[in-house]
PDB file of C-alpha atoms in Angstrom:
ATOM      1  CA  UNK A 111     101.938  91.747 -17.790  1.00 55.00           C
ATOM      2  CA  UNK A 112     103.612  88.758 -19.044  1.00 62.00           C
ATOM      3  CA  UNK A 113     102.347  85.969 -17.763  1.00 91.00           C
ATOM      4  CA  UNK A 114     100.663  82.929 -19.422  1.00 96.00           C
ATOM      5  CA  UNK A 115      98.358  81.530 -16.577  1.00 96.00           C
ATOM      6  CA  UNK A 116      97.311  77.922 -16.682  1.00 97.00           C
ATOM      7  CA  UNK A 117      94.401  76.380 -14.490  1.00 97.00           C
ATOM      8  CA  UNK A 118      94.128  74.086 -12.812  1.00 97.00           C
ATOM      9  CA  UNK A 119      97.568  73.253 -11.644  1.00 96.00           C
ATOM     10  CA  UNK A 120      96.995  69.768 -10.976  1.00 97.00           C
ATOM     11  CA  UNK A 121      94.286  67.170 -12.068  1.00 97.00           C
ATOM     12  CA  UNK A 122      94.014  63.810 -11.676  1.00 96.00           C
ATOM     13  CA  UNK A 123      91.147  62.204 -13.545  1.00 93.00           C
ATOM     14  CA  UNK A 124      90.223  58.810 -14.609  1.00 91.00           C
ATOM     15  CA  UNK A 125      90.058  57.323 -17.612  1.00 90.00           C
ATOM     16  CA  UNK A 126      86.505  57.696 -18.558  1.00 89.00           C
ATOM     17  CA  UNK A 127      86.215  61.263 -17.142  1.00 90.00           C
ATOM     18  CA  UNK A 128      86.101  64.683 -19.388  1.00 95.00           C
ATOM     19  CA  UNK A 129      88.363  67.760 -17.913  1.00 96.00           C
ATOM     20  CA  UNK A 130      89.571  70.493 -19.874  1.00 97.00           C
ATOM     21  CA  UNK A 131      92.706  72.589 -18.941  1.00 98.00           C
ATOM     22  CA  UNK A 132      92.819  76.273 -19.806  1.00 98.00           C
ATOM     23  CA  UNK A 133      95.128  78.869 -20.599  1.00 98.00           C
ATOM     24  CA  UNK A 134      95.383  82.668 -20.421  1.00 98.00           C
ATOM     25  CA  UNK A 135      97.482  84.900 -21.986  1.00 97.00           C
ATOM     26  CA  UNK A 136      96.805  89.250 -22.309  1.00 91.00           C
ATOM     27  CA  UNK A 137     100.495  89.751 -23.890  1.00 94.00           C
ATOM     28  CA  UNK A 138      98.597  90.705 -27.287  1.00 93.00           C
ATOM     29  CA  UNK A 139     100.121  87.101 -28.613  1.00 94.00           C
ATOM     30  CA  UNK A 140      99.062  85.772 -31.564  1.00 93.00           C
ATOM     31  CA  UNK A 141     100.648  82.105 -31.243  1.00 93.00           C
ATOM     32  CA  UNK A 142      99.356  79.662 -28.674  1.00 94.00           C
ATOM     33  CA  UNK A 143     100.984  76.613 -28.182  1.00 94.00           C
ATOM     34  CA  UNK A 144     100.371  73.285 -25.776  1.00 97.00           C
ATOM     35  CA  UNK A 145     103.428  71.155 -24.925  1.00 96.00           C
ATOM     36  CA  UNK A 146     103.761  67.761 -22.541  1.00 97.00           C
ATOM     37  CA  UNK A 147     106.351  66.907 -20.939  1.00 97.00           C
ATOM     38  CA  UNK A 148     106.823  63.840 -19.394  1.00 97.00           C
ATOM     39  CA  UNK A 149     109.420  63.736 -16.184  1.00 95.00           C
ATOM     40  CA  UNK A 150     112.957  64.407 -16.752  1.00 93.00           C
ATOM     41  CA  UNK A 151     112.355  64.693 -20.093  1.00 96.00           C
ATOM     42  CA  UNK A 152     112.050  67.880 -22.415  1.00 96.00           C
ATOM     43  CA  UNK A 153     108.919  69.612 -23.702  1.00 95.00           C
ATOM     44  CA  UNK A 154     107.213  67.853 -27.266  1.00 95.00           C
ATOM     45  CA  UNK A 155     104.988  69.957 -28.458  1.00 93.00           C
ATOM     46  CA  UNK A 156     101.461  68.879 -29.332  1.00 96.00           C
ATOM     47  CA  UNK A 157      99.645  71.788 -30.774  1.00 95.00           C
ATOM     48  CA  UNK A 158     100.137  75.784 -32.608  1.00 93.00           C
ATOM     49  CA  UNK A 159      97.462  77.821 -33.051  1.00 94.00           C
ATOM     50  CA  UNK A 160      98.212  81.337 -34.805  1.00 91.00           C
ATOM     51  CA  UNK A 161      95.658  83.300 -35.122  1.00 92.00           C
ATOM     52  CA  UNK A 162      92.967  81.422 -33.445  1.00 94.00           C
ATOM     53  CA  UNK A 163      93.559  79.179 -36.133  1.00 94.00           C
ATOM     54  CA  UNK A 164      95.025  75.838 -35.449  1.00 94.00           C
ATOM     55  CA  UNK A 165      98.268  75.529 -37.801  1.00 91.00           C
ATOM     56  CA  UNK A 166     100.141  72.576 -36.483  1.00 90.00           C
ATOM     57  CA  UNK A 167      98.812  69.272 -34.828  1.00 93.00           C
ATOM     58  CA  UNK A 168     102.259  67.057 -34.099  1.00 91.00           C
ATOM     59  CA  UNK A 169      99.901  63.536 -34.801  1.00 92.00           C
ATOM     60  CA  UNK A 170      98.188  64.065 -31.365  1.00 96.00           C
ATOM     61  CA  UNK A 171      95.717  61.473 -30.192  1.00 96.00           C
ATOM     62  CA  UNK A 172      91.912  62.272 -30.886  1.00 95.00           C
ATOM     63  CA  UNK A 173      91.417  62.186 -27.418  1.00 96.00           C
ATOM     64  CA  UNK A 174      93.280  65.430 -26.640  1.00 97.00           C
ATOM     65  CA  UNK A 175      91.253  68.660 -28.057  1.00 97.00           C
ATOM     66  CA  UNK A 176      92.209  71.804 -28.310  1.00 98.00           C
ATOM     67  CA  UNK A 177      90.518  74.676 -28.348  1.00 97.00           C
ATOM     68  CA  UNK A 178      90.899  78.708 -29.219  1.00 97.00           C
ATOM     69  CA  UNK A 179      88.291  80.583 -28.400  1.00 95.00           C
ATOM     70  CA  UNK A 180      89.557  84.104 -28.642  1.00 93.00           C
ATOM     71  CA  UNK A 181      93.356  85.350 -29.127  1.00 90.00           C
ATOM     72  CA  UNK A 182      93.635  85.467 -25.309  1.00 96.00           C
ATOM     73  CA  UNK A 183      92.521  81.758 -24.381  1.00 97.00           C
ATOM     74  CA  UNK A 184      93.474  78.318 -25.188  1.00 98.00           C
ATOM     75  CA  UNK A 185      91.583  75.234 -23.973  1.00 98.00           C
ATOM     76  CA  UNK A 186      92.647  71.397 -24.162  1.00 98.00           C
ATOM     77  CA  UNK A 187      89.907  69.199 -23.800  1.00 98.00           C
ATOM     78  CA  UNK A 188      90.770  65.983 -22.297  1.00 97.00           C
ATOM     79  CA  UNK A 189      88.672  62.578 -22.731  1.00 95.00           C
ATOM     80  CA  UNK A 190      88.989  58.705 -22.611  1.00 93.00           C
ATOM     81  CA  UNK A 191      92.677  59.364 -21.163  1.00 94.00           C
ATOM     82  CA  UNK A 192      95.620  56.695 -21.177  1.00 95.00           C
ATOM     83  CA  UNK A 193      97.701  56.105 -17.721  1.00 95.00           C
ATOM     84  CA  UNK A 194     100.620  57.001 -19.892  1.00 96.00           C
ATOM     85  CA  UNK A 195      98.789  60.681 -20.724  1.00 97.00           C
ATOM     86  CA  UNK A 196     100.072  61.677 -17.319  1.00 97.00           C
ATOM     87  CA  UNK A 197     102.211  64.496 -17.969  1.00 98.00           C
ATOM     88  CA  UNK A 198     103.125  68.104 -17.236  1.00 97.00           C
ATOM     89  CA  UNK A 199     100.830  69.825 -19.723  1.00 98.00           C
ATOM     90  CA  UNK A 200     102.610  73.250 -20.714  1.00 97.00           C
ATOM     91  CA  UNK A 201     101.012  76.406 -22.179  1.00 97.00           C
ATOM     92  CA  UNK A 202     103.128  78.815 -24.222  1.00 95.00           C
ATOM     93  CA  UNK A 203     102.738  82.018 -26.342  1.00 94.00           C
ATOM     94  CA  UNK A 204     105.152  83.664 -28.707  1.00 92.00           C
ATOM     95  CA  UNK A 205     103.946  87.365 -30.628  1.00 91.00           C
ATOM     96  CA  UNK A 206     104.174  85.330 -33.685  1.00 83.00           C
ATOM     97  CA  UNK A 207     104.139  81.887 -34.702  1.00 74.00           C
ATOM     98  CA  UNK A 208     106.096  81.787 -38.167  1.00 64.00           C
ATOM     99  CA  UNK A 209     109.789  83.079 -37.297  1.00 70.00           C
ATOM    100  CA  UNK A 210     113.260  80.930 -36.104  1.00 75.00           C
ATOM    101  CA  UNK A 211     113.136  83.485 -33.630  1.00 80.00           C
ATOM    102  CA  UNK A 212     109.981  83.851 -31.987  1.00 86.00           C
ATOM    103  CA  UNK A 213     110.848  83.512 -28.124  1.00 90.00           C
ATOM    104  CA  UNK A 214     108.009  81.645 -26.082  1.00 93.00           C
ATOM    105  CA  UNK A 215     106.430  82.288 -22.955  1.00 94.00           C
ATOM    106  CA  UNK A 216     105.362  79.396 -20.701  1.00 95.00           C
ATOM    107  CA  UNK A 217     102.646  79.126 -18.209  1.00 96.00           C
ATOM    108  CA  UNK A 218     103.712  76.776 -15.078  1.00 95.00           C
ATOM    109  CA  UNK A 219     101.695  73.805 -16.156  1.00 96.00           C
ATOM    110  CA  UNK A 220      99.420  72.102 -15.124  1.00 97.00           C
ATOM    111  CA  UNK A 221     100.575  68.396 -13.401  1.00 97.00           C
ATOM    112  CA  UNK A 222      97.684  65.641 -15.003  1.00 97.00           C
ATOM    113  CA  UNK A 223      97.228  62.336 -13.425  1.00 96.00           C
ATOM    114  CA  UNK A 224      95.524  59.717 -15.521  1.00 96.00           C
ATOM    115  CA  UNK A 225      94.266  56.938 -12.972  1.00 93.00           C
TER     116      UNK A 225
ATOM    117  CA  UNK B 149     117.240  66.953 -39.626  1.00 80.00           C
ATOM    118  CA  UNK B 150     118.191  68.806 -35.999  1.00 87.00           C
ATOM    119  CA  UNK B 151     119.293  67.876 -33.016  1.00 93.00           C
ATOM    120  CA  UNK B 152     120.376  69.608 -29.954  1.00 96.00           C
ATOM    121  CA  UNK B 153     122.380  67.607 -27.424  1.00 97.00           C
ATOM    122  CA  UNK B 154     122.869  68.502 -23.926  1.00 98.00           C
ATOM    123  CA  UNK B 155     125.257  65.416 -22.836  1.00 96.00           C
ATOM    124  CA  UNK B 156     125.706  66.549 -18.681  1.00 98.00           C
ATOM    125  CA  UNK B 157     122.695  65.001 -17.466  1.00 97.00           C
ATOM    126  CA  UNK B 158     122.727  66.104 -13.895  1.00 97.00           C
ATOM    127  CA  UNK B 159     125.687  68.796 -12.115  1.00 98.00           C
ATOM    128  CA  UNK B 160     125.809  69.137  -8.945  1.00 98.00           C
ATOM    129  CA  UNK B 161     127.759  72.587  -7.855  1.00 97.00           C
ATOM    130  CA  UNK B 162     128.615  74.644  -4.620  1.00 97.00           C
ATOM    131  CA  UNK B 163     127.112  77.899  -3.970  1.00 97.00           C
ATOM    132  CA  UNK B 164     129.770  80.364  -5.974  1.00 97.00           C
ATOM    133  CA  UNK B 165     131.329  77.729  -8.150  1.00 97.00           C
ATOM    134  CA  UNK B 166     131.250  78.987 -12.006  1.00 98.00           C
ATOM    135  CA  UNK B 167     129.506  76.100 -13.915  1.00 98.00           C
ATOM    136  CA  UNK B 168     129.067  75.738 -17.586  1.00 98.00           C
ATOM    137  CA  UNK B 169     126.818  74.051 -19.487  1.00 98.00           C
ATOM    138  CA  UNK B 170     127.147  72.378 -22.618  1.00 98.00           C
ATOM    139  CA  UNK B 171     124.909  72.204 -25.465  1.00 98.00           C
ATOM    140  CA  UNK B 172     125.985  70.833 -29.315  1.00 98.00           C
ATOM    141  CA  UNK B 173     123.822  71.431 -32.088  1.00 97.00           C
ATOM    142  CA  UNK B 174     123.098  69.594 -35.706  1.00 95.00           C
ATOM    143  CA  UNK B 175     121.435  71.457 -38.477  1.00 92.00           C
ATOM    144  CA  UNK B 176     121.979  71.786 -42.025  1.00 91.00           C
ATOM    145  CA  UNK B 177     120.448  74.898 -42.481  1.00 90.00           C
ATOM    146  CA  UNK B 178     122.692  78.261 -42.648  1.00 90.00           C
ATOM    147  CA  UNK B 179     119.813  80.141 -40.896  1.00 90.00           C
ATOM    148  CA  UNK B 180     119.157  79.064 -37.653  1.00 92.00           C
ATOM    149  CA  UNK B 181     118.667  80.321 -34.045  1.00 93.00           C
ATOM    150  CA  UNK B 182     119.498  78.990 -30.652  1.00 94.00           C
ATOM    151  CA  UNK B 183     117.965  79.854 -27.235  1.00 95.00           C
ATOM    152  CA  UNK B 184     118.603  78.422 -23.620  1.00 97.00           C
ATOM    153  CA  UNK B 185     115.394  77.906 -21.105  1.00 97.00           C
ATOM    154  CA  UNK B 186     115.600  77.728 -17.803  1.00 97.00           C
ATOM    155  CA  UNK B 187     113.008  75.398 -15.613  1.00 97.00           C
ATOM    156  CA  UNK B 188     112.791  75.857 -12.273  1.00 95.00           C
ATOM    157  CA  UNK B 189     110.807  73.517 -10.047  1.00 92.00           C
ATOM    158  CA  UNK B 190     107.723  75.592 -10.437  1.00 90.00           C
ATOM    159  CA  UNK B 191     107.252  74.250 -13.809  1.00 91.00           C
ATOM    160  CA  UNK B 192     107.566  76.878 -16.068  1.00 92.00           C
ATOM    161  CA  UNK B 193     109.815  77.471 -18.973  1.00 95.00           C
ATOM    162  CA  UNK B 194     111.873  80.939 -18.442  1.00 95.00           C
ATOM    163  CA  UNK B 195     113.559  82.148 -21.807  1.00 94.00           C
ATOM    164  CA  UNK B 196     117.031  83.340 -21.165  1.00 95.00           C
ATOM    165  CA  UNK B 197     118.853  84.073 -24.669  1.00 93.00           C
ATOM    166  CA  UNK B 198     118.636  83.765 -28.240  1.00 92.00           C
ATOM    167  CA  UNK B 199     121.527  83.898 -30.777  1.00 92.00           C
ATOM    168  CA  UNK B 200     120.987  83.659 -34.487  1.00 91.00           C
ATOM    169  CA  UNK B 201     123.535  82.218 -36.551  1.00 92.00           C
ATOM    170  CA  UNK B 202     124.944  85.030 -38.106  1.00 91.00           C
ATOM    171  CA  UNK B 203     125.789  86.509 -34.526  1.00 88.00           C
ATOM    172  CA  UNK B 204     128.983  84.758 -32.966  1.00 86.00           C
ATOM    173  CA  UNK B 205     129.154  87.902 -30.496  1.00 85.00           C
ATOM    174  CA  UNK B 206     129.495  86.176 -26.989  1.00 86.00           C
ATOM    175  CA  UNK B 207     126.746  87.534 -24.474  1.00 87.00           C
ATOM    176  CA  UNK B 208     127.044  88.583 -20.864  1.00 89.00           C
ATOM    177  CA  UNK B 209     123.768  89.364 -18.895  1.00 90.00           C
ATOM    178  CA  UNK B 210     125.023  89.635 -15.131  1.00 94.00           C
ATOM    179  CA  UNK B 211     126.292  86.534 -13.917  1.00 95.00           C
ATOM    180  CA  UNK B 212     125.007  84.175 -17.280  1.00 96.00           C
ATOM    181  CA  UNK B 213     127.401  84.637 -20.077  1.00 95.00           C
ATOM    182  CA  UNK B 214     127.146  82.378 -23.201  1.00 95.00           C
ATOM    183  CA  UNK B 215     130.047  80.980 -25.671  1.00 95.00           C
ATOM    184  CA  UNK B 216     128.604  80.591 -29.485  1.00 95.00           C
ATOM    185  CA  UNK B 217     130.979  78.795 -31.779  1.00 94.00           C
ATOM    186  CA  UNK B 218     129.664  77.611 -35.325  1.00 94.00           C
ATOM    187  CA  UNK B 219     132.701  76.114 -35.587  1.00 93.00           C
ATOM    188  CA  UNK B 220     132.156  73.323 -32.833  1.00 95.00           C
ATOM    189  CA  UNK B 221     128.748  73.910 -33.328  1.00 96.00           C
ATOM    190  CA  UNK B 222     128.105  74.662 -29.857  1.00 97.00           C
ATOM    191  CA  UNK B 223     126.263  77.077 -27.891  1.00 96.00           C
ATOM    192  CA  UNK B 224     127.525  76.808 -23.978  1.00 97.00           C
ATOM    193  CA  UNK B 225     126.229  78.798 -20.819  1.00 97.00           C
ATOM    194  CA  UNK B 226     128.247  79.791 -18.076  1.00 97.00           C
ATOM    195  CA  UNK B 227     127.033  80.472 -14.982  1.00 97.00           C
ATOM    196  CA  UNK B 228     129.731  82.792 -12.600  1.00 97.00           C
ATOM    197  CA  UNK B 229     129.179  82.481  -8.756  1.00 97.00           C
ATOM    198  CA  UNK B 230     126.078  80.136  -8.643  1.00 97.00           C
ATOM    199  CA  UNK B 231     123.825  80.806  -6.140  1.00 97.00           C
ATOM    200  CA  UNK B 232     121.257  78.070  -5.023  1.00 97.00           C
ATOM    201  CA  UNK B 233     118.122  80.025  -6.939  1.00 96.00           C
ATOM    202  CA  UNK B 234     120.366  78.781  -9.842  1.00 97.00           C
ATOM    203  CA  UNK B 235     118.944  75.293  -9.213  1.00 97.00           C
ATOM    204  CA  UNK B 236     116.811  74.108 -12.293  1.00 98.00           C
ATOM    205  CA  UNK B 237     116.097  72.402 -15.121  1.00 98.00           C
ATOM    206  CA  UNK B 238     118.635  74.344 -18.092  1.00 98.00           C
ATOM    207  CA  UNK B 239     117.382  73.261 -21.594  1.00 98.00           C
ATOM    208  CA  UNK B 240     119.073  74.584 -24.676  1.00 97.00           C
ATOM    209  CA  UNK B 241     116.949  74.355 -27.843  1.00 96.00           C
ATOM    210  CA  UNK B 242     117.233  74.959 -31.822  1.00 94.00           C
ATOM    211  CA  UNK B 243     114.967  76.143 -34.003  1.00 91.00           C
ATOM    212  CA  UNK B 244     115.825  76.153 -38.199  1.00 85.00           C
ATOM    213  CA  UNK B 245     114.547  75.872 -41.343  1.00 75.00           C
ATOM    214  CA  UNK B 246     110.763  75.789 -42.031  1.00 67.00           C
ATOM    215  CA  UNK B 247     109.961  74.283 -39.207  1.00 61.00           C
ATOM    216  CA  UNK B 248     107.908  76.720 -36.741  1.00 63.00           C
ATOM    217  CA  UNK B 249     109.090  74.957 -33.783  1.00 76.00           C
ATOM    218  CA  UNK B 250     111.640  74.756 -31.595  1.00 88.00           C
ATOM    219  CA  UNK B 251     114.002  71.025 -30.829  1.00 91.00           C
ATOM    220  CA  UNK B 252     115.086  70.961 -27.299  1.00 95.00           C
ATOM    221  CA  UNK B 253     117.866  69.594 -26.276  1.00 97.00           C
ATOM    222  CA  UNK B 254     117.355  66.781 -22.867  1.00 97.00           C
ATOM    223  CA  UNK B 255     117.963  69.331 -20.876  1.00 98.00           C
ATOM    224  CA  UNK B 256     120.598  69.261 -18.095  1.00 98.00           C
ATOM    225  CA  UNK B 257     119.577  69.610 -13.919  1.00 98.00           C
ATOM    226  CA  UNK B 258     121.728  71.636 -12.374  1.00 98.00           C
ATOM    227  CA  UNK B 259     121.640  71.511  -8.396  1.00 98.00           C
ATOM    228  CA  UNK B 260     123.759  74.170  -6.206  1.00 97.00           C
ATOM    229  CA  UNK B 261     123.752  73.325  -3.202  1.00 97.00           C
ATOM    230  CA  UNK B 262     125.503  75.627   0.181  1.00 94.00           C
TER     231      UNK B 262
END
């Protein structure tokens, strides 16, 4: 199995609304990662976590929170959004985190619209 | 710093054409690795290669071949005979130094078309 499954696939919230988006991985990764990618642009990452641990926060906004409960799932817990949040939120997983070479698998997103 | 740039923003092929893509990379670092991702319009991210940079070996996998040159600092793909599931999002990225992440490229849409 190597799939990293996101849910939902699309959301559209407003701004004062809570929503979380999940992710599942059972590749026996140990690196969980959330990207956004805004249209026709690449992905920016946001978040590591390696070892249920988070490791690197790229100066995200309070308002987005992640979330590792086990080495399987990943949550990102959304509140107080911006318009300009909306955004292809990616999942990924790699076996490892630390390593140039550690080749990531990506979930199929899921499509948020901040209203 | 690194940088990955993809310059061909959009290419527009017909089915069986050969198409390459280009991708130029800056790094100061002697130890680095490259990958290409493809992105279909399902969203996700599909991992394709990865080269390190002590491995100018050009790579065929079927129909995708690759062309590593540290000398140009570039890291193309080639695509023989396109075929219209060949229509995506192709971004090349670099990953070096201590960093633990990877810098994508702008990525370059590719549409074949019959």
């Amino acid at each position: 199995d190597t799939e990293v499954t996101q849910t939902p696939k699309h959301l559209v919230m407003g701004m004062t609304n809570k929503k979380s988006l999940k992710c599942e991985q059972h590749m026996g990764h140990r690196a969980m990662y959330w990207y956004k990618q805004k249209a026709k642009k690449p992905p920016e990452l946001m978040f590591v976590y390696s070892y249920e641990k988070l490791s690197i926060n790229e100066s995200v906004p309070s308002r987005f929170s992640p979330e590792c409960p086990n080495s399987s799932l990943l949550n990102l817990h959304l509140h107080a959004l911006q318009p300009e949040d909306s955004a292809l939120y990616l999942c990924a997983s790699s076996q490892e985190e630390v390593g140039l070479e550690e080749k990531l698998f990506f979930g199929s997103g899921t499509q948020l619209s901040v209203l | 710093a690194q940088k990955v740039t993809q310059a061909q923003t959009e290419i527009s092929v017909v089915e069986k054409e050969d198409v390459t893509l280009d991708c130029v990379y800056e790094t100061r670092d002697t130890t680095y690795y490259l990958f290409w991702y493809k992105q279909p319009p399902s969203g996700e991210l599909v991992f394709l290669i990865r080269r390190n940079s002590f491995d100018e070996q050009n790579e065929i996998s079927g129909r995708y071949s690759w062309n590593f040159q540290k000398s140009t600092s570039s890291f193309n793909f080639t695509i023989t005979a396109s075929q219209v599931v060949d229509s995506a999002v192709y971004f090349c990225a670099l990953s070096s130094g201590t960093a633990s992440k990877l810098t994508f490229g702008t990525g370059t849409r590719l549409q074949v078309t019959l």
